[in-house]
């Protein structure tokens, strides 16, 4: 089977300066620097989390508006992506084998990550070195195994939840609507399996779902394109709200977490890439746009469209397999949030409260991290996973509140590692199964990975059912 190359494009006549200014990566980095500068200016003008000024309010509004846009697309994206990914298995030969390999590699890398987290926690001793005057906040949610299992049972078709709380000022009640992401995942998975088992009668529904997914992804491309603006607001607001004081009080803990994240991203993943005979440089250049967006958005689900696109277009994973593996990873593959972080955080809490952990409890940390990743559900934050770990070990949940002050700062790095792993595993499995388009993997990186391509829908996709060289990606 011949390899189909990308459609020929007109020569790029842009000058070097214009190329740099229109580069998505440069725009993100520039927004990061400008956001930090704006945040420092805001702090110099006296802005704090308790006493905002005009600049801090503007930055907060810009950042929150961008996150709100991402969250608005989360539920329809999860539903359509999971239904479509399960239905795509009908096009893949050895689908069960591919799914099994994917889940096995998810667990293997999570195991490595949690071991790194435990070792760093024992070596650095962040809980014993915690700064004085830490304030204990209230966890906004608490996870237990029982509540986690009960939470899998859908309360309604949409996983819709409504919470009502009294106002602090006048005592009036206000209600807010949210979605239980785990329940949305369960509903989507059940519908996807049912559609797959229904055969030809379900074809119109599956075609509609795949078309709807394309529409939602196109909207996400537009949101992703304004990520530099969101970066500016989010980083600037974070600098004003959290400053360096709170980070300093938990400096050793933050250092341990980021060292662990760096070891996984820049040591473990490259070793796995090289072990499978692939270029480390090409892996990082291919996945980097998604890693950048994940760092800013702090949401694996919000980054999902871009992660899937770079996995297919840059890393050469067949679309029929990537459309299953990447959405699965976005909801269950969390080396940062569900492995490194809860391991170091649990050890921090034990050290802070003077509690000795035994071998069985360390073993429980490993088991919870490898098995309980779905509790994070691809949304921002890892508090549910942490409280799940602490409750399993019998450690005080008050320890969660100690870490809330710098959680957004840590969550940036955690999510970046999550997304890097979500693209890595499909690449490794595709390579092992002989369906990776290595010509595309090794090709030069050109343009935005989510830029609209003329004829995109008509481009041939890699055929995961063939034992020959896969057809070129989009």
JSON list of C-alpha atoms in Angstrom, two decimals, residues 44-146:
[
{"chain": "A", "resi": 44, "resn": "UNK", "atom": "CA", "xyz": [3.86, 46.57, 42.83]},
{"chain": "A", "resi": 45, "resn": "UNK", "atom": "CA", "xyz": [0.66, 48.60, 42.60]},
{"chain": "A", "resi": 46, "resn": "UNK", "atom": "CA", "xyz": [-0.61, 46.85, 45.71]},
{"chain": "A", "resi": 47, "resn": "UNK", "atom": "CA", "xyz": [-2.91, 44.23, 44.18]},
{"chain": "A", "resi": 48, "resn": "UNK", "atom": "CA", "xyz": [-3.43, 40.98, 46.11]},
{"chain": "A", "resi": 49, "resn": "UNK", "atom": "CA", "xyz": [-5.99, 38.20, 46.07]},
{"chain": "A", "resi": 50, "resn": "UNK", "atom": "CA", "xyz": [-7.85, 39.97, 48.89]},
{"chain": "A", "resi": 51, "resn": "UNK", "atom": "CA", "xyz": [-7.45, 43.51, 47.53]},
{"chain": "A", "resi": 52, "resn": "UNK", "atom": "CA", "xyz": [-7.67, 43.51, 43.72]},
{"chain": "A", "resi": 53, "resn": "UNK", "atom": "CA", "xyz": [-7.17, 46.58, 41.60]},
{"chain": "A", "resi": 54, "resn": "UNK", "atom": "CA", "xyz": [-8.13, 47.38, 38.03]},
{"chain": "A", "resi": 55, "resn": "UNK", "atom": "CA", "xyz": [-5.17, 45.56, 36.50]},
{"chain": "A", "resi": 56, "resn": "UNK", "atom": "CA", "xyz": [-5.64, 42.39, 38.55]},
{"chain": "A", "resi": 57, "resn": "UNK", "atom": "CA", "xyz": [-9.38, 42.38, 37.85]},
{"chain": "A", "resi": 58, "resn": "UNK", "atom": "CA", "xyz": [-8.71, 42.70, 34.11]},
{"chain": "A", "resi": 59, "resn": "UNK", "atom": "CA", "xyz": [-6.15, 39.87, 34.11]},
{"chain": "A", "resi": 60, "resn": "UNK", "atom": "CA", "xyz": [-8.48, 37.69, 36.16]},
{"chain": "A", "resi": 61, "resn": "UNK", "atom": "CA", "xyz": [-11.38, 38.35, 33.79]},
{"chain": "A", "resi": 62, "resn": "UNK", "atom": "CA", "xyz": [-9.29, 37.52, 30.71]},
{"chain": "A", "resi": 63, "resn": "UNK", "atom": "CA", "xyz": [-7.95, 34.30, 32.24]},
{"chain": "A", "resi": 64, "resn": "UNK", "atom": "CA", "xyz": [-11.27, 33.11, 33.65]},
{"chain": "A", "resi": 65, "resn": "UNK", "atom": "CA", "xyz": [-13.07, 33.88, 30.40]},
{"chain": "A", "resi": 66, "resn": "UNK", "atom": "CA", "xyz": [-10.65, 31.70, 28.48]},
{"chain": "A", "resi": 67, "resn": "UNK", "atom": "CA", "xyz": [-11.01, 28.81, 30.95]},
{"chain": "A", "resi": 68, "resn": "UNK", "atom": "CA", "xyz": [-14.80, 29.22, 30.78]},
{"chain": "A", "resi": 69, "resn": "UNK", "atom": "CA", "xyz": [-14.69, 28.89, 27.00]},
{"chain": "A", "resi": 70, "resn": "UNK", "atom": "CA", "xyz": [-12.71, 25.66, 27.31]},
{"chain": "A", "resi": 71, "resn": "UNK", "atom": "CA", "xyz": [-15.04, 24.24, 29.95]},
{"chain": "A", "resi": 72, "resn": "UNK", "atom": "CA", "xyz": [-18.10, 25.07, 27.86]},
{"chain": "A", "resi": 73, "resn": "UNK", "atom": "CA", "xyz": [-16.89, 22.64, 25.23]},
{"chain": "A", "resi": 74, "resn": "UNK", "atom": "CA", "xyz": [-15.81, 19.90, 27.65]},
{"chain": "A", "resi": 75, "resn": "UNK", "atom": "CA", "xyz": [-19.09, 17.98, 28.02]},
{"chain": "A", "resi": 76, "resn": "UNK", "atom": "CA", "xyz": [-20.07, 17.76, 24.32]},
{"chain": "A", "resi": 77, "resn": "UNK", "atom": "CA", "xyz": [-16.44, 17.06, 23.45]},
{"chain": "A", "resi": 78, "resn": "UNK", "atom": "CA", "xyz": [-16.14, 14.19, 25.96]},
{"chain": "A", "resi": 79, "resn": "UNK", "atom": "CA", "xyz": [-19.45, 12.65, 24.92]},
{"chain": "A", "resi": 80, "resn": "UNK", "atom": "CA", "xyz": [-18.88, 12.76, 21.18]},
{"chain": "A", "resi": 81, "resn": "UNK", "atom": "CA", "xyz": [-15.17, 11.86, 21.42]},
{"chain": "A", "resi": 82, "resn": "UNK", "atom": "CA", "xyz": [-15.77, 8.75, 23.52]},
{"chain": "A", "resi": 83, "resn": "UNK", "atom": "CA", "xyz": [-18.76, 7.55, 21.47]},
{"chain": "A", "resi": 84, "resn": "UNK", "atom": "CA", "xyz": [-16.82, 8.13, 18.24]},
{"chain": "A", "resi": 85, "resn": "UNK", "atom": "CA", "xyz": [-13.63, 6.54, 19.57]},
{"chain": "A", "resi": 86, "resn": "UNK", "atom": "CA", "xyz": [-15.45, 3.38, 20.65]},
{"chain": "A", "resi": 87, "resn": "UNK", "atom": "CA", "xyz": [-17.34, 3.20, 17.36]},
{"chain": "A", "resi": 88, "resn": "UNK", "atom": "CA", "xyz": [-14.05, 3.61, 15.47]},
{"chain": "A", "resi": 89, "resn": "UNK", "atom": "CA", "xyz": [-12.95, 0.26, 16.85]},
{"chain": "A", "resi": 90, "resn": "UNK", "atom": "CA", "xyz": [-15.22, -1.35, 14.25]},
{"chain": "A", "resi": 91, "resn": "UNK", "atom": "CA", "xyz": [-12.76, -0.15, 11.60]},
{"chain": "A", "resi": 92, "resn": "UNK", "atom": "CA", "xyz": [-9.68, -1.51, 13.32]},
{"chain": "A", "resi": 93, "resn": "UNK", "atom": "CA", "xyz": [-8.39, -5.04, 13.05]},
{"chain": "A", "resi": 94, "resn": "UNK", "atom": "CA", "xyz": [-7.18, -6.48, 16.36]},
{"chain": "A", "resi": 95, "resn": "UNK", "atom": "CA", "xyz": [-9.05, -3.71, 18.19]},
{"chain": "A", "resi": 96, "resn": "UNK", "atom": "CA", "xyz": [-9.04, -5.65, 21.47]},
{"chain": "A", "resi": 97, "resn": "UNK", "atom": "CA", "xyz": [-5.28, -6.15, 21.22]},
{"chain": "A", "resi": 98, "resn": "UNK", "atom": "CA", "xyz": [-4.69, -2.44, 20.56]},
{"chain": "A", "resi": 99, "resn": "UNK", "atom": "CA", "xyz": [-6.95, -1.44, 23.46]},
{"chain": "A", "resi": 100, "resn": "UNK", "atom": "CA", "xyz": [-5.23, -3.91, 25.79]},
{"chain": "A", "resi": 101, "resn": "UNK", "atom": "CA", "xyz": [-1.76, -2.69, 24.80]},
{"chain": "A", "resi": 102, "resn": "UNK", "atom": "CA", "xyz": [-2.83, 0.92, 25.32]},
{"chain": "A", "resi": 103, "resn": "UNK", "atom": "CA", "xyz": [-4.19, 0.33, 28.82]},
{"chain": "A", "resi": 104, "resn": "UNK", "atom": "CA", "xyz": [-1.15, -1.79, 29.74]},
{"chain": "A", "resi": 105, "resn": "UNK", "atom": "CA", "xyz": [1.25, 0.98, 28.72]},
{"chain": "A", "resi": 106, "resn": "UNK", "atom": "CA", "xyz": [-0.88, 3.55, 30.55]},
{"chain": "A", "resi": 107, "resn": "UNK", "atom": "CA", "xyz": [-0.45, 1.49, 33.73]},
{"chain": "A", "resi": 108, "resn": "UNK", "atom": "CA", "xyz": [3.27, 0.86, 33.14]},
{"chain": "A", "resi": 109, "resn": "UNK", "atom": "CA", "xyz": [4.20, 4.54, 32.79]},
{"chain": "A", "resi": 110, "resn": "UNK", "atom": "CA", "xyz": [1.96, 5.44, 35.74]},
{"chain": "A", "resi": 111, "resn": "UNK", "atom": "CA", "xyz": [3.85, 2.85, 37.81]},
{"chain": "A", "resi": 112, "resn": "UNK", "atom": "CA", "xyz": [7.21, 4.41, 36.86]},
{"chain": "A", "resi": 113, "resn": "UNK", "atom": "CA", "xyz": [5.91, 7.90, 37.63]},
{"chain": "A", "resi": 114, "resn": "UNK", "atom": "CA", "xyz": [4.56, 6.98, 41.07]},
{"chain": "A", "resi": 115, "resn": "UNK", "atom": "CA", "xyz": [7.82, 5.25, 42.00]},
{"chain": "A", "resi": 116, "resn": "UNK", "atom": "CA", "xyz": [9.69, 8.43, 41.06]},
{"chain": "A", "resi": 117, "resn": "UNK", "atom": "CA", "xyz": [7.26, 10.43, 43.20]},
{"chain": "A", "resi": 118, "resn": "UNK", "atom": "CA", "xyz": [7.78, 8.16, 46.22]},
{"chain": "A", "resi": 119, "resn": "UNK", "atom": "CA", "xyz": [11.57, 8.25, 45.90]},
{"chain": "A", "resi": 120, "resn": "UNK", "atom": "CA", "xyz": [11.60, 12.06, 45.64]},
{"chain": "A", "resi": 121, "resn": "UNK", "atom": "CA", "xyz": [9.29, 12.38, 48.62]},
{"chain": "A", "resi": 122, "resn": "UNK", "atom": "CA", "xyz": [11.60, 10.24, 50.75]},
{"chain": "A", "resi": 123, "resn": "UNK", "atom": "CA", "xyz": [14.81, 11.91, 49.54]},
{"chain": "A", "resi": 124, "resn": "UNK", "atom": "CA", "xyz": [13.73, 15.58, 49.57]},
{"chain": "A", "resi": 125, "resn": "UNK", "atom": "CA", "xyz": [11.52, 15.29, 52.70]},
{"chain": "A", "resi": 126, "resn": "UNK", "atom": "CA", "xyz": [9.24, 18.22, 51.69]},
{"chain": "A", "resi": 127, "resn": "UNK", "atom": "CA", "xyz": [6.92, 17.81, 54.69]},
{"chain": "A", "resi": 128, "resn": "UNK", "atom": "CA", "xyz": [9.77, 18.08, 57.16]},
{"chain": "A", "resi": 129, "resn": "UNK", "atom": "CA", "xyz": [11.01, 21.25, 55.45]},
{"chain": "A", "resi": 130, "resn": "UNK", "atom": "CA", "xyz": [7.66, 23.02, 55.10]},
{"chain": "A", "resi": 131, "resn": "UNK", "atom": "CA", "xyz": [7.68, 26.71, 55.88]},
{"chain": "A", "resi": 132, "resn": "UNK", "atom": "CA", "xyz": [6.11, 28.19, 58.96]},
{"chain": "A", "resi": 133, "resn": "UNK", "atom": "CA", "xyz": [2.64, 29.68, 59.08]},
{"chain": "A", "resi": 134, "resn": "UNK", "atom": "CA", "xyz": [0.96, 27.46, 56.51]},
{"chain": "A", "resi": 135, "resn": "UNK", "atom": "CA", "xyz": [-2.76, 28.11, 56.29]},
{"chain": "A", "resi": 136, "resn": "UNK", "atom": "CA", "xyz": [-5.05, 25.10, 56.05]},
{"chain": "A", "resi": 137, "resn": "UNK", "atom": "CA", "xyz": [-7.81, 25.62, 53.51]},
{"chain": "A", "resi": 138, "resn": "UNK", "atom": "CA", "xyz": [-10.91, 23.52, 53.03]},
{"chain": "A", "resi": 139, "resn": "UNK", "atom": "CA", "xyz": [-10.79, 21.00, 50.18]},
{"chain": "A", "resi": 140, "resn": "UNK", "atom": "CA", "xyz": [-13.56, 21.83, 47.72]},
{"chain": "A", "resi": 141, "resn": "UNK", "atom": "CA", "xyz": [-14.16, 18.14, 47.17]},
{"chain": "A", "resi": 142, "resn": "UNK", "atom": "CA", "xyz": [-13.22, 14.92, 48.91]},
{"chain": "A", "resi": 143, "resn": "UNK", "atom": "CA", "xyz": [-12.67, 11.58, 47.25]},
{"chain": "A", "resi": 144, "resn": "UNK", "atom": "CA", "xyz": [-13.21, 8.13, 48.74]},
{"chain": "A", "resi": 145, "resn": "UNK", "atom": "CA", "xyz": [-13.33, 4.80, 46.99]},
{"chain": "A", "resi": 146, "resn": "UNK", "atom": "CA", "xyz": [-16.99, 4.36, 47.96]}
]
